[in-house]
Coordinates of N, CA and C in Angstrom, one line a residue:
X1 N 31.1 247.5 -221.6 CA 29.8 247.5 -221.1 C 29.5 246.1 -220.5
X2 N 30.1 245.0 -221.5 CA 29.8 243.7 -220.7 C 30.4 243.7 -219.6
X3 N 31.4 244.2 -219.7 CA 32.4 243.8 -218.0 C 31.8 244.4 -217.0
X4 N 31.3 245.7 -216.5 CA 30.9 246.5 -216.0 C 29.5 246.0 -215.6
X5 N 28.6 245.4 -216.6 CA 27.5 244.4 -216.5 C 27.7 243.2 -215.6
X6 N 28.7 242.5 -215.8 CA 29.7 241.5 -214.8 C 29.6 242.1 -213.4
X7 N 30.7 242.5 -213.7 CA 31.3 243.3 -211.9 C 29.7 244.0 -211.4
X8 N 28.8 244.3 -211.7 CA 27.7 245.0 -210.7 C 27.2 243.5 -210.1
X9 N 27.0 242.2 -211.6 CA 26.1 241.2 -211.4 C 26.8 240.6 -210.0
X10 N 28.2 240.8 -210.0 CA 29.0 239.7 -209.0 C 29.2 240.5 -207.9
X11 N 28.9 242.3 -207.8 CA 28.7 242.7 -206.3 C 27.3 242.2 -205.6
X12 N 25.8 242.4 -206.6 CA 25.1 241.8 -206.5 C 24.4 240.4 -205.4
X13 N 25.9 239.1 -206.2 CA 25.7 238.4 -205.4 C 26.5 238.2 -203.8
X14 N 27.5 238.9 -204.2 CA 28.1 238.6 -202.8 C 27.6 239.7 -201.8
X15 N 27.0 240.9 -201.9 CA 26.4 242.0 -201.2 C 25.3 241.2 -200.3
X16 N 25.2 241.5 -198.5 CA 23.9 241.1 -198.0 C 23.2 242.0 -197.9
X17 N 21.7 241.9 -198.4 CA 20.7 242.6 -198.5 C 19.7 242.2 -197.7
X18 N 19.1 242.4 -196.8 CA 17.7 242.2 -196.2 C 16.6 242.2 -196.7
X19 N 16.2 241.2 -196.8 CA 14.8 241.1 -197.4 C 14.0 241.4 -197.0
X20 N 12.7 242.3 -197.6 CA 11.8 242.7 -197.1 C 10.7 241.8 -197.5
X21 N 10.5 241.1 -196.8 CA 9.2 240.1 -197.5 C 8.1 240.4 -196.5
X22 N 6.4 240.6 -197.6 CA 5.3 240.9 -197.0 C 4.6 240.3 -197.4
X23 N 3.6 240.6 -197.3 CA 1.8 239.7 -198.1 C 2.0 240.6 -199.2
X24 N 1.9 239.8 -200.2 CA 1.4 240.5 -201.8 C 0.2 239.7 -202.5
X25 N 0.0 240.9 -203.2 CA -1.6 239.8 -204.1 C -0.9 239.7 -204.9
X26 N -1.0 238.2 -205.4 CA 0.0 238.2 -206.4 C -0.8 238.7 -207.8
X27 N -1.8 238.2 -207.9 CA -3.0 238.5 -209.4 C -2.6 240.1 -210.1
X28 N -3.0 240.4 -208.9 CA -2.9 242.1 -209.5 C -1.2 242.6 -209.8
X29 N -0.5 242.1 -209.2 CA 1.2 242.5 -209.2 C 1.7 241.7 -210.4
X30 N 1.1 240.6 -210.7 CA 1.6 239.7 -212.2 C 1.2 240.5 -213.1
X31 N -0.5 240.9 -213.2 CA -1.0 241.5 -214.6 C -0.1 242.5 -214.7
X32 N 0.3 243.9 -213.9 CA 0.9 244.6 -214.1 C 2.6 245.1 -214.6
X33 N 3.0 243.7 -214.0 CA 4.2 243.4 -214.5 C 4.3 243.2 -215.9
X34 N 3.3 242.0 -216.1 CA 3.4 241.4 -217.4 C 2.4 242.5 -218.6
X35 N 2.5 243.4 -218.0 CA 2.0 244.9 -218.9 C 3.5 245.4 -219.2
X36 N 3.8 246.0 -218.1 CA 5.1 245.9 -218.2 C 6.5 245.9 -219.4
X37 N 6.2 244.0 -219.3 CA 7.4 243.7 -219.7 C 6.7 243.7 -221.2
X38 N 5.5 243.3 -221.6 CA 5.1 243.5 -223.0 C 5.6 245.0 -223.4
X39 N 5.2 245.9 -222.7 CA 5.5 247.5 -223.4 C 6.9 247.5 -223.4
X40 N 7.6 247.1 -222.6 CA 9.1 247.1 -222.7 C 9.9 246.4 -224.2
X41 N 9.3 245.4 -223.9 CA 9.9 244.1 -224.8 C 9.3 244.6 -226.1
X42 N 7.8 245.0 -226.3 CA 7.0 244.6 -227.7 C 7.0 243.3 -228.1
X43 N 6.9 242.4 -227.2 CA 6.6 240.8 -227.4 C 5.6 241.2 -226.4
X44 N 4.9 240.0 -226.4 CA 3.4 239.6 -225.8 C 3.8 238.9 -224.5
X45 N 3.6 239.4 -223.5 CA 3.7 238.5 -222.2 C 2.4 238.5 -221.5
X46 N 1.8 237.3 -220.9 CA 0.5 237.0 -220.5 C 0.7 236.7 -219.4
X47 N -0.6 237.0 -217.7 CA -0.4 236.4 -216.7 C -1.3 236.3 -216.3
X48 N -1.4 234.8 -216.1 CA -3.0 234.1 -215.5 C -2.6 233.7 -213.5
X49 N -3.7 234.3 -212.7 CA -3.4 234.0 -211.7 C -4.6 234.5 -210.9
X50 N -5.1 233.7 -209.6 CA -6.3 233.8 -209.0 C -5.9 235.6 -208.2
X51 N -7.0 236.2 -208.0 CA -6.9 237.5 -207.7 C -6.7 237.8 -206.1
X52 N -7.5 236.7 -205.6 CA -7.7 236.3 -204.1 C -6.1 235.8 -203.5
X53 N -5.1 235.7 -204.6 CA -4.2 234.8 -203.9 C -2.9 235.4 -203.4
X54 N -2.8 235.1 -201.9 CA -1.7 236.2 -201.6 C -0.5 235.6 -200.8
X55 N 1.0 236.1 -201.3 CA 2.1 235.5 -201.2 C 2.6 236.0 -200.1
X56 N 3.7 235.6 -199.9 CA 4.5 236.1 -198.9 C 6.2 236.5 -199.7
X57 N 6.4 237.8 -200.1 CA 7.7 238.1 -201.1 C 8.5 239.1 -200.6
X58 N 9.3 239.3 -201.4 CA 10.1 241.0 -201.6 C 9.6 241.3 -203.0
X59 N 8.6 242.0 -202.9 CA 8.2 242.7 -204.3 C 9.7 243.1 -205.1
X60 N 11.0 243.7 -204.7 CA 11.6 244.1 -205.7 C 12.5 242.9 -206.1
X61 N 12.8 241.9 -205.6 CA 13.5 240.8 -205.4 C 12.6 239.8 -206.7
X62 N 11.5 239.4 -206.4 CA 10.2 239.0 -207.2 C 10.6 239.5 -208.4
X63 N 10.5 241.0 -208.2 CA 10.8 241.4 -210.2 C 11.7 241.1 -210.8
X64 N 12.7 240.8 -210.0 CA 14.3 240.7 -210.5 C 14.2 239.7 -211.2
X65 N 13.6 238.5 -210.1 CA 13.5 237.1 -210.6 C 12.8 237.0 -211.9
X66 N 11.4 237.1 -212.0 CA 10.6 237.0 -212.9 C 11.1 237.5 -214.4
X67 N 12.1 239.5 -214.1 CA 12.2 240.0 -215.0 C 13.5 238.4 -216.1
X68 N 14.5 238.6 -215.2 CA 15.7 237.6 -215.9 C 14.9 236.2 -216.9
X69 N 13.7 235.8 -216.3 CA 13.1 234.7 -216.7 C 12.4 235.0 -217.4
X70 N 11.8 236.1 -217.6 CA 10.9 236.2 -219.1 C 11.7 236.9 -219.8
X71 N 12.7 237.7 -219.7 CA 13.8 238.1 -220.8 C 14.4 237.0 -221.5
X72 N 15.0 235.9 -220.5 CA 15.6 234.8 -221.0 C 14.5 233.9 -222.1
X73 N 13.4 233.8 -221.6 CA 12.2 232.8 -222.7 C 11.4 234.2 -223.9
X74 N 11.6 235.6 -223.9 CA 11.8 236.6 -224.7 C 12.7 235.8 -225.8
X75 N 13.9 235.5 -225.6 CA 15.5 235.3 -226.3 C 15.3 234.1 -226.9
X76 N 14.8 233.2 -225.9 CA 14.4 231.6 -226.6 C 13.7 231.5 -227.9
X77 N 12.2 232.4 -227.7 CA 11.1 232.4 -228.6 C 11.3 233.1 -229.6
X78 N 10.9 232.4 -230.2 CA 10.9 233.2 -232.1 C 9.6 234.5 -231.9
X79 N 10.2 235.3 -232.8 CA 9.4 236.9 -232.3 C 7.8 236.8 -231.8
X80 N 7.1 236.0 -232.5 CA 5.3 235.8 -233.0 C 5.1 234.8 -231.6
X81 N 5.9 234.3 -231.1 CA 5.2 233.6 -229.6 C 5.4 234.1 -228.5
X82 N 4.9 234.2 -227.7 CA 4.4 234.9 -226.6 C 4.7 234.2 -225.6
X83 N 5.3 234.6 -224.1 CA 5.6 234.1 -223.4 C 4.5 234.0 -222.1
X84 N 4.3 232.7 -221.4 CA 3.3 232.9 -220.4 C 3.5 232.4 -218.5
X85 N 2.8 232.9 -218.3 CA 2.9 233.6 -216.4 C 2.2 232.3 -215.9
X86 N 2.3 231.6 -215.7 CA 0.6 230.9 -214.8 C 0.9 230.7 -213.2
X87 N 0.0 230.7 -212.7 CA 0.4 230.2 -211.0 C -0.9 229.1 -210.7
X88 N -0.3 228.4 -210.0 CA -1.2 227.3 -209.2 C -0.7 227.0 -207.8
X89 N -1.5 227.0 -207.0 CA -1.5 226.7 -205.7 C -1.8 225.5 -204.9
X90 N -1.2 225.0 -203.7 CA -1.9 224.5 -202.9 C -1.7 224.6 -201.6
X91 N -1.7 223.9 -200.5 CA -2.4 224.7 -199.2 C -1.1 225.8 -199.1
X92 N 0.4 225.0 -199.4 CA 0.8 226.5 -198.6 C 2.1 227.1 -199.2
X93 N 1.6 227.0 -200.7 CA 2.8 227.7 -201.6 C 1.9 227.6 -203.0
X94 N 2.5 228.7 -203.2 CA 2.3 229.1 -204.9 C 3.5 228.7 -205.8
X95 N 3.0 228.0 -207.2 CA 3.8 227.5 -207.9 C 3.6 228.6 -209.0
X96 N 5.0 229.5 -209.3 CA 4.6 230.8 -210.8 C 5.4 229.7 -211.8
X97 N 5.0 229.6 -213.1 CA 5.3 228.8 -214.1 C 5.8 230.0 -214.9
X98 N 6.7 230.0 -215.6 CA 7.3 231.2 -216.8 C 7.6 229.9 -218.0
X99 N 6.5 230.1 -219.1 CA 6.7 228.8 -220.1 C 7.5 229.8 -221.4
X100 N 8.2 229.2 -221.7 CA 8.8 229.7 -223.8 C 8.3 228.5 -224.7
X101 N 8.2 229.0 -225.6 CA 8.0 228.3 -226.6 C 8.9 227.8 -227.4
X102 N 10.3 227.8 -227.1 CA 11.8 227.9 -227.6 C 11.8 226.3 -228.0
X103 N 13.4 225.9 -228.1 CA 13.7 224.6 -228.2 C 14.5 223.9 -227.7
X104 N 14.1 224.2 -226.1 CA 15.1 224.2 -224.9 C 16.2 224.2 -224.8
X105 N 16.8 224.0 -223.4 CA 18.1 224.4 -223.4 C 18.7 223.1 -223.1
X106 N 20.6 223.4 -223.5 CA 20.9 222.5 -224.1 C 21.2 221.7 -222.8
X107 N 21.4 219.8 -222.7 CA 21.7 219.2 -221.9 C 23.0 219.5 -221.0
X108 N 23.8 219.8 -221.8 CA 25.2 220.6 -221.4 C 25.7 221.3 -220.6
X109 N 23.9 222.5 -220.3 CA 24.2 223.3 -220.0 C 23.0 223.3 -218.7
X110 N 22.6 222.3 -218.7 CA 21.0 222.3 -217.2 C 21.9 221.8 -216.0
X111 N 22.9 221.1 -216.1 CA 23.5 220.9 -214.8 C 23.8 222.3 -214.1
X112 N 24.4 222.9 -214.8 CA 25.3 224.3 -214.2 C 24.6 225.6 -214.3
X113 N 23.7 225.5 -215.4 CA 22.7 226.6 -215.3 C 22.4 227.8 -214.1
X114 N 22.3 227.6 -212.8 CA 22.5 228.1 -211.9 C 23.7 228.6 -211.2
X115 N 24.9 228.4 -211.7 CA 25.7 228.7 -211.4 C 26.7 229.8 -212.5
X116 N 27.3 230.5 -211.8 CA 27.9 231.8 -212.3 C 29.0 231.6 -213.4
X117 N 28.1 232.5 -213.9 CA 29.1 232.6 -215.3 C 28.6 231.3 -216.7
X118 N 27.7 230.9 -216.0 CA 27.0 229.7 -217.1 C 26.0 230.4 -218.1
X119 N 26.7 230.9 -219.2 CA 25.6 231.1 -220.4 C 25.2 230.3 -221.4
X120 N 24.3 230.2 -222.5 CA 24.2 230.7 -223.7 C 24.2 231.8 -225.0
X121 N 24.3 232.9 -223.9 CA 24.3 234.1 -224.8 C 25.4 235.4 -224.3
X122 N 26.7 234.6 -224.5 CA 27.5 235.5 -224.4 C 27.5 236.4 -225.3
X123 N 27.2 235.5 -226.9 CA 27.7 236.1 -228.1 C 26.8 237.7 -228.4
X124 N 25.4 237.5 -227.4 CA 24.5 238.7 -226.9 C 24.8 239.5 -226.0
X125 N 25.8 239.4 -225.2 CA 26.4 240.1 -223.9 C 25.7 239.6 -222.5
X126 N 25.6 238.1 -222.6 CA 25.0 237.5 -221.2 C 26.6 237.2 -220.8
X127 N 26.1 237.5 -219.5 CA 27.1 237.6 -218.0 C 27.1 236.1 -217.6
X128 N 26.1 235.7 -217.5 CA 25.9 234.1 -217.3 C 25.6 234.0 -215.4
X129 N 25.4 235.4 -215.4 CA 24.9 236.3 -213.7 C 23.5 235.9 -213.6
X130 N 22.8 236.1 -214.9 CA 21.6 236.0 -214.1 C 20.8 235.4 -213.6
X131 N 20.7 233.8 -213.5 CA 20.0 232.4 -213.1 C 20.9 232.7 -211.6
X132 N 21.8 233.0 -211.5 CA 22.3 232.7 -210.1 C 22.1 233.8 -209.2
X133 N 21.8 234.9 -210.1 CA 21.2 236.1 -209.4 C 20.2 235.7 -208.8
X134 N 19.3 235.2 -209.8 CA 17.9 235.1 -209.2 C 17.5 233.8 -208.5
X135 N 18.3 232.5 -208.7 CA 18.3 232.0 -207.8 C 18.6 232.3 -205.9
X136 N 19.6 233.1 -205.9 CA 20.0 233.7 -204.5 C 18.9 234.4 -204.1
X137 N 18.1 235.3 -205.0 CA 16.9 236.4 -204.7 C 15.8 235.5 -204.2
X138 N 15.6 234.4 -205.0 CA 14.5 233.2 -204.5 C 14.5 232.9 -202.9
X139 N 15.8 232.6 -202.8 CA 16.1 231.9 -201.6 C 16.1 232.7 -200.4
X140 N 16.4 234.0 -200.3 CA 16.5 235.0 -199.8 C 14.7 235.1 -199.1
X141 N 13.9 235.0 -200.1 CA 12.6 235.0 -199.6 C 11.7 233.6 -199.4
X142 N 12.6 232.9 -199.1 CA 12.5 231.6 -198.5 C 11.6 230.5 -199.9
X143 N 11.8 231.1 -201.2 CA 11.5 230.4 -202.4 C 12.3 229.5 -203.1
X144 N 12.0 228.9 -203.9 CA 13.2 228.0 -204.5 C 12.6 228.1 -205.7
X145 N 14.2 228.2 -206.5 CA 13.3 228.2 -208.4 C 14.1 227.3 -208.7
X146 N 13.4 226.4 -209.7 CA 13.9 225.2 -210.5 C 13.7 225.0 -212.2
X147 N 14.7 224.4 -213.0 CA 14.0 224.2 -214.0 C 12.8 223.1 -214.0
X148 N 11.8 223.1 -214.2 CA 10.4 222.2 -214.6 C 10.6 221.6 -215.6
X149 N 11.3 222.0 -217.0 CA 10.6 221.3 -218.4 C 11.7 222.0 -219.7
X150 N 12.2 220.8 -219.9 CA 12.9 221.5 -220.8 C 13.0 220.4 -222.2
X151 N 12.4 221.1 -223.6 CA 12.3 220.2 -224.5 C 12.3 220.9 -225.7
X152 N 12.5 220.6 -226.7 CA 12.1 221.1 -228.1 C 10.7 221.6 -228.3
X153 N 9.9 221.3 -227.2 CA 8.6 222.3 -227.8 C 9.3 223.3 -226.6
X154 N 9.5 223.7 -225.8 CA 9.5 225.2 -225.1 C 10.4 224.2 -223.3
X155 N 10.4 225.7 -223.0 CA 11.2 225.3 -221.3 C 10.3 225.4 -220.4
X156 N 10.0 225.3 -219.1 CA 8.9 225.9 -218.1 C 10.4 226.3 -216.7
X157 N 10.2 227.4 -216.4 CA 10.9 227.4 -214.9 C 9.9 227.3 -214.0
X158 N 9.9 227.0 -212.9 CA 9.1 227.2 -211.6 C 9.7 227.7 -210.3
X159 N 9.0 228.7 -210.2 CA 9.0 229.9 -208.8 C 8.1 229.3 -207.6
X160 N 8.7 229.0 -206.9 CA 7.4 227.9 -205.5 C 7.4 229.0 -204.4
X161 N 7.0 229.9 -204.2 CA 6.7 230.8 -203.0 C 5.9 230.5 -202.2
X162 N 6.2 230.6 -201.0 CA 5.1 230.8 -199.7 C 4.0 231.1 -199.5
X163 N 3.2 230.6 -199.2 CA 1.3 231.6 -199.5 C 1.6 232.3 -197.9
X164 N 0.7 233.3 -197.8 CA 0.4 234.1 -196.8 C -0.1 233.8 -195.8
X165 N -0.5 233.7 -194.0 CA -1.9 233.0 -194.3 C -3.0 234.0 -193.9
X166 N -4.4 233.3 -193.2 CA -5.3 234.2 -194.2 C -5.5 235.6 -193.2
X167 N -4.9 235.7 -192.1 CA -5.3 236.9 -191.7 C -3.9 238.1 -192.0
X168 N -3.0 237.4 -192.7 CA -2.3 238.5 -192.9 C -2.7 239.5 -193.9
X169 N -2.6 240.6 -194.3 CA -3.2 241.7 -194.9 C -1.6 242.3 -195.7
X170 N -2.6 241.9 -197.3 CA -1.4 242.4 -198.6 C -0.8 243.9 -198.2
X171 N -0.1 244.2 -198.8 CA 0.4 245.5 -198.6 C -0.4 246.5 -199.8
X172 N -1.4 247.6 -199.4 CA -2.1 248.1 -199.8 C -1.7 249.0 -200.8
X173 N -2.8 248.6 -202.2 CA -2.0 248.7 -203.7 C -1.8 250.7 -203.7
X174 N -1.2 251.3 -203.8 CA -0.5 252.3 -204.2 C -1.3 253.3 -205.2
X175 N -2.0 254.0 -204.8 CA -2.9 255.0 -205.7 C -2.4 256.2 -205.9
X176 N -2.6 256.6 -207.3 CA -1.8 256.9 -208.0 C -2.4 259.1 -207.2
X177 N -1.5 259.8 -207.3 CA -1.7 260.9 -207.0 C -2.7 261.7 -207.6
X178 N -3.5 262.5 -207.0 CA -4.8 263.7 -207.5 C -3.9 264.6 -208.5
X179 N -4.9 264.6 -210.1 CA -4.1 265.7 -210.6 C -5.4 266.5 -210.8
X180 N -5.4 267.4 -211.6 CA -6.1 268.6 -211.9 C -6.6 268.2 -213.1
X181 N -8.2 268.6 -213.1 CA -8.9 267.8 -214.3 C -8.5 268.1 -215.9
X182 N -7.8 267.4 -216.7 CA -7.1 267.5 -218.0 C -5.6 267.3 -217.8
X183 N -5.3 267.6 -216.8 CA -4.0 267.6 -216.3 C -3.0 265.9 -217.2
X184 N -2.2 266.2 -217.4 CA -1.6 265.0 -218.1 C 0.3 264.7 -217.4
X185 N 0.4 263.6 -216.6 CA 1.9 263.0 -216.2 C 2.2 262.3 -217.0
X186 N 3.2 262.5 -217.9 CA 3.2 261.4 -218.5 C 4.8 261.5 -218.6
X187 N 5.7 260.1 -219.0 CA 7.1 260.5 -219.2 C 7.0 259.6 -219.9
X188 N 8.3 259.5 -220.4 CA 9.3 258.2 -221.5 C 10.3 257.9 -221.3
X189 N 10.5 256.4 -221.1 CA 11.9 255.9 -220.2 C 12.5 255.5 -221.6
X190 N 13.3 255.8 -221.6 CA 14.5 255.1 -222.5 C 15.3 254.8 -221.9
X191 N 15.8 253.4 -222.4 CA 16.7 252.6 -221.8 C 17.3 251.1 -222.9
X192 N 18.5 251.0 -222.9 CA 18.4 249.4 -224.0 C 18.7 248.4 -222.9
X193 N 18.5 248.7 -221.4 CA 18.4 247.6 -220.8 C 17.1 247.2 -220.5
X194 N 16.1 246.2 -220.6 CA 14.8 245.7 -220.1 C 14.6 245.8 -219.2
X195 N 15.2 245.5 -218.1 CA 15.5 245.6 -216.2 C 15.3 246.5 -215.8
X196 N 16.6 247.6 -216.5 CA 15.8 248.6 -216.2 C 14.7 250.0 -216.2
X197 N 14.5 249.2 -217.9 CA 13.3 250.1 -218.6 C 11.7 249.4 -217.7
X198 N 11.6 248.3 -217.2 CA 10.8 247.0 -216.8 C 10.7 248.0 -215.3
X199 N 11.8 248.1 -214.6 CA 11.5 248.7 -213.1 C 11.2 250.1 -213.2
X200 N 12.0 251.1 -214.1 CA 11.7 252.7 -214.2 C 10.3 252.7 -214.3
X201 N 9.5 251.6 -215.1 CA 7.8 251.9 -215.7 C 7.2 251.6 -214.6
X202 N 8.2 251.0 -213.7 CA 6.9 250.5 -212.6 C 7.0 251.6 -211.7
X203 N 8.0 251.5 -211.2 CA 8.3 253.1 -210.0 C 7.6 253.9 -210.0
X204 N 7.4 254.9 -212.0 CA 7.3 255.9 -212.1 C 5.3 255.2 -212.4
X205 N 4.9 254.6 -212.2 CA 3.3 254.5 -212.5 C 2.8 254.1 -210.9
X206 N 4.1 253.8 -210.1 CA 3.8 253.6 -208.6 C 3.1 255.1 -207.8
X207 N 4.0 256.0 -209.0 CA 3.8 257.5 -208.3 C 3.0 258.3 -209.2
X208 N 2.2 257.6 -209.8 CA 1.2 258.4 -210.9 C 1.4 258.6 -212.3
X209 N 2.1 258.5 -212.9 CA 2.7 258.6 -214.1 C 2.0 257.9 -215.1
X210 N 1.7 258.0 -216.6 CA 1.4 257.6 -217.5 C 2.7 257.2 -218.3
X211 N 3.5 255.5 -218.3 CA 4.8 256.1 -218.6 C 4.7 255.7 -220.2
X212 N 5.6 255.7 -221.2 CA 5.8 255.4 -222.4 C 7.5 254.7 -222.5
X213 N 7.4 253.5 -223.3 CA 9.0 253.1 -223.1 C 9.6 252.8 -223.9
X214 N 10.7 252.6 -224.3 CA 11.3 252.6 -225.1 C 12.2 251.8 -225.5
X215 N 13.5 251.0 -226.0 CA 14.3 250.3 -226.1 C 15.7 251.0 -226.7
X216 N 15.6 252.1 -227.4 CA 16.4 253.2 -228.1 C 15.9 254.5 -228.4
X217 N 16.6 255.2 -229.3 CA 16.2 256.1 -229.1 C 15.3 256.1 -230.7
X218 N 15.3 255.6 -231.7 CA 14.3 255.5 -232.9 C 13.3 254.9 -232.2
X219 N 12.7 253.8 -231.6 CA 11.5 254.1 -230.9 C 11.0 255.0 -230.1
X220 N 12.0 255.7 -229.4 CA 11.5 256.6 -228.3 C 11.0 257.4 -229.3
X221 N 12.0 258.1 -230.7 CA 11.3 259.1 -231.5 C 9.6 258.7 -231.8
X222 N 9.7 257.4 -232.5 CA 8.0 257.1 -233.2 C 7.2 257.1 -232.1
X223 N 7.6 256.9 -230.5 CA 6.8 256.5 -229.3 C 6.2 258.0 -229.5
X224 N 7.1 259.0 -229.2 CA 6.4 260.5 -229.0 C 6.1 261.5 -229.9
X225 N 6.3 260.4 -231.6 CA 5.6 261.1 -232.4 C 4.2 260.9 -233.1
X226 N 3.4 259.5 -232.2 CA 2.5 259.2 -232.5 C 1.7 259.6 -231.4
X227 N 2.3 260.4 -230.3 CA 1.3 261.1 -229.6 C 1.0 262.4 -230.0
X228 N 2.0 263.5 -230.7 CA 2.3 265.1 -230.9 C 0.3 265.3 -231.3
X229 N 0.3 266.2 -230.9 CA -1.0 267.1 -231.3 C -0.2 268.4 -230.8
X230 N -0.5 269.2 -231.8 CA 0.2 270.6 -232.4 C -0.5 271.3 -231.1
X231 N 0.9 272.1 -230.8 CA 0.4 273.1 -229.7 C 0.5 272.4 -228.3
X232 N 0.6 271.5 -228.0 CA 0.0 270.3 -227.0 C 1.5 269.8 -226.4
X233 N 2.1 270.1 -227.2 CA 3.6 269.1 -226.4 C 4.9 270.0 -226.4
X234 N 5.4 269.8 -225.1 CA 6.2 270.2 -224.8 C 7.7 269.1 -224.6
X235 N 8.8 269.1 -224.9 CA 9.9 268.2 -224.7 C 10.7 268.8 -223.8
X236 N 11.5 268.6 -222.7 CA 12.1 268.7 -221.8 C 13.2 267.9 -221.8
X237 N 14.5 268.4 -222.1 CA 15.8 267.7 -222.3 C 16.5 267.7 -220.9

């Protein structure tokens, strides 16, 4: 599984992809994410960010990035601390902060960090893909990510993106489909990858869905057995 995890991470980087970069709000596209990755994870992820403020990205590139870096400060943090989003701006880029509360990383390893095959968590099945993944995805949309802060109280990365400017027009948020009054969409993604339990919730709530998620399959069970009302549920294998 780890090798297989490898070899996609390293087609990944050498593959050219065209970036689709638009106007995004960022406010509304953080909170949701960082909904997200909490229901994914069951750790606490927070995102503070002005509502008015709009980037210039690749929405799926963006998640890739953000997802690797809150998984990564997920891993750092002891269970009970919570990982946090912040953005600040000025005239003509947004700075996204991703803070842990860990006990940084090691000196050792911040030179190369960015570079392939550089982990700390092999002994977890890190590829040591993914900083260099998401560095290439940064750059791609003319961003740059850097380490900020790295210490015994916690790390900070920093995401520096392009602001928009003001007559360009975000790409308009995605409403969810008409159902029939009582009518219920709802699914459950299982998956023990985060990535891509983190992207299936987004897709499937892109297209109306109420989703529920999971990490295995003994959560998926308690997930769908603290919804059952007798008579009311039907399972679909």
């Amino acid at each position: 599984a780890r090798a297989g995890k490898m070899t996609r991470g390293m087609l990944d980087l050498v593959r050219v992809h065209d970036a689709v970069i638009e106007p995004l709000r960022l406010g509304s596209w953080l909170e949701r994410f960082a909904d997200e990755m909490t229901q994914a994870n069951h750790r606490t992820v927070t995102a503070e960010c002005d509502h008015e403020l709009v980037v210039l990205a690749d929405a799926d590139r963006l998640r890739h990035i953000l997802t690797n870096l809150v998984v990564n400060a997920l891993h750092a943090s002891d269970a009970h601390q919570p990982v946090s989003i912040d953005v600040t701006h000025a005239a003509t880029h947004a700075t996204i902060a991703v803070r842990d509360r860990g006990h940084g990383i090691p000196e050792s390893v911040q030179t190369s960090m960015f570079q392939p095959f550089t982990t700390t968590k092999a002994a977890m099945g890190g590829t040591g893909l993914g900083l260099a993944l998401a560095k290439r995805f940064a750059e791609d949309q003319h961003a740059a990510l850097e380490l900020a802060h790295t210490a015994p109280d916690g790390t900070v990365f920093h995401l520096v993106m392009p602001l928009a400017t003001p007559s360009a027009d975000p790409t308009p948020e995605v409403e969810a489909p008409a159902t029939e009054p009582g009518a219920q969409r709802r699914v459950l993604v299982v998956d023990d990858d985060p990535d891509v339990r983190a992207l299936l919730a987004h897709l499937l709530r892109q297209s109306g869905w109420q989703v529920w998620v999971a990490g295995d399959t003994e959560a998926a069970v308690d997930e769908v057995t603290a919804e059952i009302r007798p008579n009311q549920f039907v399972l679909h294998l």
